[in-house]
Short mmCIF file of C-alpha atoms in Angstrom, two decimals:
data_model
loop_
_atom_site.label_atom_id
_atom_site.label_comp_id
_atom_site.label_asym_id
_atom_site.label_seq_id
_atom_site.Cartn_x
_atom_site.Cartn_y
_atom_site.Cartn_z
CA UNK A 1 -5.00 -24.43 -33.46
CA UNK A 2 -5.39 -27.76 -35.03
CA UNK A 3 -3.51 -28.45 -37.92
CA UNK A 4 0.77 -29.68 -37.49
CA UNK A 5 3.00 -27.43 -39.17
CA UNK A 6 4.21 -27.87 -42.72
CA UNK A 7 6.75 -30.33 -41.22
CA UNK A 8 4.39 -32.15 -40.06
CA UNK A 9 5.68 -32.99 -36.85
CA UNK A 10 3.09 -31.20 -35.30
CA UNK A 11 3.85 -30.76 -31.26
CA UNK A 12 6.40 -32.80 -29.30
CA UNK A 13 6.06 -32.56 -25.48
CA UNK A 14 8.65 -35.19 -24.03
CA UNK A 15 8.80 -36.82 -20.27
CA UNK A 16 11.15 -34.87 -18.07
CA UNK A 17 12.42 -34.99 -13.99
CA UNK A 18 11.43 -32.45 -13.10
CA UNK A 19 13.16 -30.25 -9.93
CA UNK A 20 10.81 -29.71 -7.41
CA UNK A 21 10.48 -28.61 -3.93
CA UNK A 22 10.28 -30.48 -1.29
CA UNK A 23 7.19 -29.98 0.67
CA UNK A 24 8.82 -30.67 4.15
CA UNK A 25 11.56 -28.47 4.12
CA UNK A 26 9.85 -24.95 2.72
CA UNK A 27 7.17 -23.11 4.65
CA UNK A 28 4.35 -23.99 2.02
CA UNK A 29 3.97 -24.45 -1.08
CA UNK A 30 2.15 -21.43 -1.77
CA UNK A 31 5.05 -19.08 0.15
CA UNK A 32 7.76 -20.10 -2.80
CA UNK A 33 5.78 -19.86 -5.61
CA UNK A 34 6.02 -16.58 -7.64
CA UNK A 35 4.47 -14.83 -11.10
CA UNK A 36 6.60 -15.01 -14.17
CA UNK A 37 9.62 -12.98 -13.71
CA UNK A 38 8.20 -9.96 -15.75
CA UNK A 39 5.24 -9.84 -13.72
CA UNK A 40 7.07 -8.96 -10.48
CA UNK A 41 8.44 -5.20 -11.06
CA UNK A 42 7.28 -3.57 -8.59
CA UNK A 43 10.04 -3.60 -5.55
CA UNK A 44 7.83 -4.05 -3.00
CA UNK A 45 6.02 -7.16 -4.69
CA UNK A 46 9.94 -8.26 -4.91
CA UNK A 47 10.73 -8.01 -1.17
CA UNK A 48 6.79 -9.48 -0.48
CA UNK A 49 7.90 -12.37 -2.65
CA UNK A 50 11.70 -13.08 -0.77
CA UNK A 51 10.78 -11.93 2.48
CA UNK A 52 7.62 -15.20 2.13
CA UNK A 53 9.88 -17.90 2.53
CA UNK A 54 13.64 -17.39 2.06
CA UNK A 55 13.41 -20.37 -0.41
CA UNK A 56 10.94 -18.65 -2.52
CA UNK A 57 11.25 -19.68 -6.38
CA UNK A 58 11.55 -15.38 -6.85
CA UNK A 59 15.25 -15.78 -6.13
CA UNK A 60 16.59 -18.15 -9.07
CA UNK A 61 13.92 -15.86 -11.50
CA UNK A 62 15.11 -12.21 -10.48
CA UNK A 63 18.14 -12.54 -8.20
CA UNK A 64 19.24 -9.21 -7.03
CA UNK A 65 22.50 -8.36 -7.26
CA UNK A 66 25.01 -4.87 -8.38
CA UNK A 67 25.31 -6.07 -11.59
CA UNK A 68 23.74 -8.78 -14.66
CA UNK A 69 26.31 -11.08 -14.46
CA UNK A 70 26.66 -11.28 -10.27
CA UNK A 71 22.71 -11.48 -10.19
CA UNK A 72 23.39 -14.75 -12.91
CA UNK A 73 25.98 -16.06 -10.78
CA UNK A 74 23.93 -15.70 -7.87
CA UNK A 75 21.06 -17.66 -9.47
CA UNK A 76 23.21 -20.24 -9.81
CA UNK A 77 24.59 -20.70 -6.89
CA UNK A 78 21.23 -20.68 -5.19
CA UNK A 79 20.45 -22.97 -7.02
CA UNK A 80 23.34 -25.76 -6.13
CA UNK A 81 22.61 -24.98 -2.79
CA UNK A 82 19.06 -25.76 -2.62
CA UNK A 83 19.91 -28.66 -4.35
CA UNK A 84 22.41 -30.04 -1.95
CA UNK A 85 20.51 -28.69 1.28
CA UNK A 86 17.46 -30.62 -0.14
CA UNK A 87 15.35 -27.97 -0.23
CA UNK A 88 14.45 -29.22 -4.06
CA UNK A 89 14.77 -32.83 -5.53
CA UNK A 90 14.11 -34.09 -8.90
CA UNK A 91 11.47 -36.60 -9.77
CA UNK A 92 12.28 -40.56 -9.38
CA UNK A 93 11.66 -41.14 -13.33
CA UNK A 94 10.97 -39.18 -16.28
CA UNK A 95 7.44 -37.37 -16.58
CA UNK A 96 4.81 -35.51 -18.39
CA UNK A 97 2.91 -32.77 -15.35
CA UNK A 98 -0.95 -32.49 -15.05
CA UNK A 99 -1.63 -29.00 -13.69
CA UNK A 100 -4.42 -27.74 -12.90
CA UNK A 101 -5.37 -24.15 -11.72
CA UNK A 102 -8.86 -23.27 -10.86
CA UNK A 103 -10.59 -20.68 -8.30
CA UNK A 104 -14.79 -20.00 -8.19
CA UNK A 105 -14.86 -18.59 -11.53
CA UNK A 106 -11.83 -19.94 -13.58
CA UNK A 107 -10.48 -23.14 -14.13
CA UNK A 108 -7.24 -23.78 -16.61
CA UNK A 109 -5.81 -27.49 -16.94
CA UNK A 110 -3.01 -29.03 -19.33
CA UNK A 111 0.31 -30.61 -19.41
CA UNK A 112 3.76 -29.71 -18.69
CA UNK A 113 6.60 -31.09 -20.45
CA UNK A 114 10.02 -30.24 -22.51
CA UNK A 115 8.36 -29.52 -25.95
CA UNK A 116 10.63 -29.69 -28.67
CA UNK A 117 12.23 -26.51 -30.03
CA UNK A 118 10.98 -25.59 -33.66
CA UNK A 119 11.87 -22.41 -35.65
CA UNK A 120 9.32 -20.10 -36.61
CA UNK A 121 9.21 -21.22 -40.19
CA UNK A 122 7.75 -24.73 -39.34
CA UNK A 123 4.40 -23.15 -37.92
CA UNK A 124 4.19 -25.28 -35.07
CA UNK A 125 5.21 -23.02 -32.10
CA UNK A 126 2.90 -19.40 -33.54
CA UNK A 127 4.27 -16.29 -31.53
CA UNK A 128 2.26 -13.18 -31.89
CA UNK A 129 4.46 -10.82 -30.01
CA UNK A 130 7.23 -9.09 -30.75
CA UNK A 131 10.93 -9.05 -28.00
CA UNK A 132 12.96 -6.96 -27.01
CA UNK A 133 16.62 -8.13 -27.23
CA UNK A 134 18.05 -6.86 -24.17
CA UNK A 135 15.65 -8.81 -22.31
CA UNK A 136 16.65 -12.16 -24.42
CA UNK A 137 20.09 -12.11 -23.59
CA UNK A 138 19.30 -11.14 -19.99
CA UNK A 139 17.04 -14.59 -19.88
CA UNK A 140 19.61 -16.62 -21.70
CA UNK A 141 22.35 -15.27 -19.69
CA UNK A 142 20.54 -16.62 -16.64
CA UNK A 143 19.67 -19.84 -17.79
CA UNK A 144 23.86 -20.09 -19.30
CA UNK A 145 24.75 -19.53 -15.95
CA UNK A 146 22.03 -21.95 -14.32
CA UNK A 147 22.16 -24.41 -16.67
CA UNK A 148 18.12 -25.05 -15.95
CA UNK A 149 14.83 -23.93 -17.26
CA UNK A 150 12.91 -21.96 -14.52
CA UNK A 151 10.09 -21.07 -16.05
CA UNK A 152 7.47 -22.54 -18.14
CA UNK A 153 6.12 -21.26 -21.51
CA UNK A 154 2.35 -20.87 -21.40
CA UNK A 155 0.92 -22.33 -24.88
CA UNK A 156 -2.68 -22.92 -25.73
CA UNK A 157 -4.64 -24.89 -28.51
CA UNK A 158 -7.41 -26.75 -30.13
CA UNK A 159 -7.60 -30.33 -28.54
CA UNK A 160 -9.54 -32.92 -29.49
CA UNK A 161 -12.00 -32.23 -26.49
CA UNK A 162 -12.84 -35.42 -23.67
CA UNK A 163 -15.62 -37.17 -24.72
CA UNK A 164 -13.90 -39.20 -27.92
CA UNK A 165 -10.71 -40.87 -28.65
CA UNK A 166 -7.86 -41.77 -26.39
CA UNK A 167 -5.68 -38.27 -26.32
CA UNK A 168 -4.51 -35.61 -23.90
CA UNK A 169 -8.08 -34.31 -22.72
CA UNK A 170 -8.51 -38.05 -22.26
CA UNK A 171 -5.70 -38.87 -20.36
CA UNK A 172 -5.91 -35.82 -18.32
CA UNK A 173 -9.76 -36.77 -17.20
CA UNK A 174 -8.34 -39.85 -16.07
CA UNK A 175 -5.18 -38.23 -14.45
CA UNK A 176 -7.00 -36.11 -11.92
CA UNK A 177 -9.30 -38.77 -10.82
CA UNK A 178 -6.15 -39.71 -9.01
CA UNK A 179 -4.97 -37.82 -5.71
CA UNK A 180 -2.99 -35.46 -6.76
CA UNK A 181 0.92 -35.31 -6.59
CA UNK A 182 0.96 -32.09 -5.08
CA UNK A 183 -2.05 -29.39 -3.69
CA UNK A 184 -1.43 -25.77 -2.77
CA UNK A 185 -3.21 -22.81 -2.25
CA UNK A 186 -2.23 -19.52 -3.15
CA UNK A 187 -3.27 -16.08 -1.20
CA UNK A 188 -4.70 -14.71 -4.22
CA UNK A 189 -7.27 -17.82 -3.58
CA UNK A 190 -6.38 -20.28 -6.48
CA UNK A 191 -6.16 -23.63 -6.01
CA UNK A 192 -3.06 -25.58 -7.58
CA UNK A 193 -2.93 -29.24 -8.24
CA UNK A 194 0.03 -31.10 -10.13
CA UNK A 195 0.04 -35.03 -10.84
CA UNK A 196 2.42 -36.93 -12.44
CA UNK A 197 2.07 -39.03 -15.55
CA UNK A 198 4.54 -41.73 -16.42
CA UNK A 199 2.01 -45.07 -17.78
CA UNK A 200 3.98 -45.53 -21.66
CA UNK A 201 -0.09 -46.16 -22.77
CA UNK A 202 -0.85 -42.79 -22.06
CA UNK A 203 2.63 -40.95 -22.59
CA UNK A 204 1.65 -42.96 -26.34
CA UNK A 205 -1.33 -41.60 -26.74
CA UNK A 206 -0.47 -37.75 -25.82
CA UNK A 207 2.29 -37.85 -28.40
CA UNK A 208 -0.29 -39.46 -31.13
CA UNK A 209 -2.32 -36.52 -30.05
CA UNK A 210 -0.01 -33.68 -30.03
CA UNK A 211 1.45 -34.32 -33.16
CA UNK A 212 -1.87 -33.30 -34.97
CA UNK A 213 -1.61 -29.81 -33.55
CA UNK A 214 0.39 -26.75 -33.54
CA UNK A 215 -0.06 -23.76 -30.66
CA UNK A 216 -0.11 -20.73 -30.04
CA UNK A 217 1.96 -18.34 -27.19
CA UNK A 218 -0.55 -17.21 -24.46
CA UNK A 219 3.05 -16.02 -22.54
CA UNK A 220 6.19 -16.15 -22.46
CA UNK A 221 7.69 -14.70 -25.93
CA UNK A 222 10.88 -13.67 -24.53
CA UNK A 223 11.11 -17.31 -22.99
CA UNK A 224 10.54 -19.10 -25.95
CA UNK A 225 12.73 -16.32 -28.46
CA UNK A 226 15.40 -17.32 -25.05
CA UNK A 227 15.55 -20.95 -25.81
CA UNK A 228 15.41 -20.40 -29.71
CA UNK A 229 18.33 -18.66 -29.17
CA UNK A 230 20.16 -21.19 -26.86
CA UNK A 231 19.52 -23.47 -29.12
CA UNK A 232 21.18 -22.42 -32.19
CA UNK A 233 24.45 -22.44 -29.84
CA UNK A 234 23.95 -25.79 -28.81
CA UNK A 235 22.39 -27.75 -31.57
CA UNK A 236 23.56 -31.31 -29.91
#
């Protein structure tokens, strides 16, 4: 999409530190990475995904344990304790993500950041799904208990496109000229790339760009209905 929303504020995607893994201390990169929690329901994908690495992201996104709020509690204290084994570390300074995914046929590329949380009305975030309840207070259960986003939403819109102006596409063209932050490789043969962008010239000129545009929910409607929710509890 490229209009803002009747606010006008349009989309707000601010620098973060984000918590990552640390490459040295996990098998790969590829054996803790995992598809969005709803994806996984079969239980033998589940004990493919722990049984990769026992650090593999599967375990903070669907713990398994006798009952909601032991599996939340669990999560949590995973969590901690990859934290203090150092098993993941957060980012040096405040940053907006490049990632790119891409395999022979495909390739998908945009930023990662902590957008700003807008209620339906203001047309800037457009879901076009409907939730189911149970499964919202499941996910913001899990991220009380946590006190961390796990997951990323997956949003898509109308840019500007690369060849004019100084805006995302822009800034991302330059971005990946760079070696990237982090490579992997992942068994269904997609290659992942992540850099890191922190230069206040470009971090400017995303947020000029974003501003102009709404989006729309390619996945993750229970996320975002999740932190819509947490949100109203904690409107500091």
């Amino acid at each position: 999409m490229s209009t803002s929303g009747p606010g006008g504020q349009g989309l707000q995607l601010t620098p973060f530190r984000g918590l990552r893994y640390v490459a040295e201390r996990v098998g790969s990169l590829a054996a803790v990475t995992s598809p969005p929690y709803d994806v996984v329901v079969r239980p033998d994908g589940l004990r493919e995904l722990e049984t990769a690495d026992p650090h593999n992201i599967v375990r903070l996104i669907l713990p398994q344990a006798g009952t909601p709020a032991d599996r939340h509690r669990q999560a949590a204290d995973t969590l901690r304790r990859w934290q203090a084994d150092g098993i993941l570390a957060p980012d040096p300074e405040p940053a907006l993500y490049v990632y790119e995914q891409r395999d022979s046929h495909i390739l998908q590329r945009g930023l990662i950041g902590a957008l700003r949380l807008s209620p339906r009305e203001e047309g800037v975030v457009l879901p076009h799904e409907e939730v189911m309840p149970h499964i919202v207070e499941d996910r913001a259960d899990l991220m009380r208990a946590t006190a961390a986003n796990l997951e990323p939403l997956l949003l898509a819109y109308r840019g500007s496109g690369g060849d004019t102006g100084d805006g995302a596409a822009q800034v991302i063209e330059r971005t990946i000229r760079h070696e990237p932050l982090l490579s992997t490789t992942t068994e269904d043969g997609f290659d992942h790339h992540l850099w890191r962008v922190t230069d206040p010239a470009d971090l400017v000129a995303i947020a000029a760009d974003l501003r102009n545009h709404q989006a729309l929910i390619a996945d993750g409607h229970h996320r975002w209905a999740t932190y819509l929710r947490l949100r109203e509890e904690r409107t500091e």
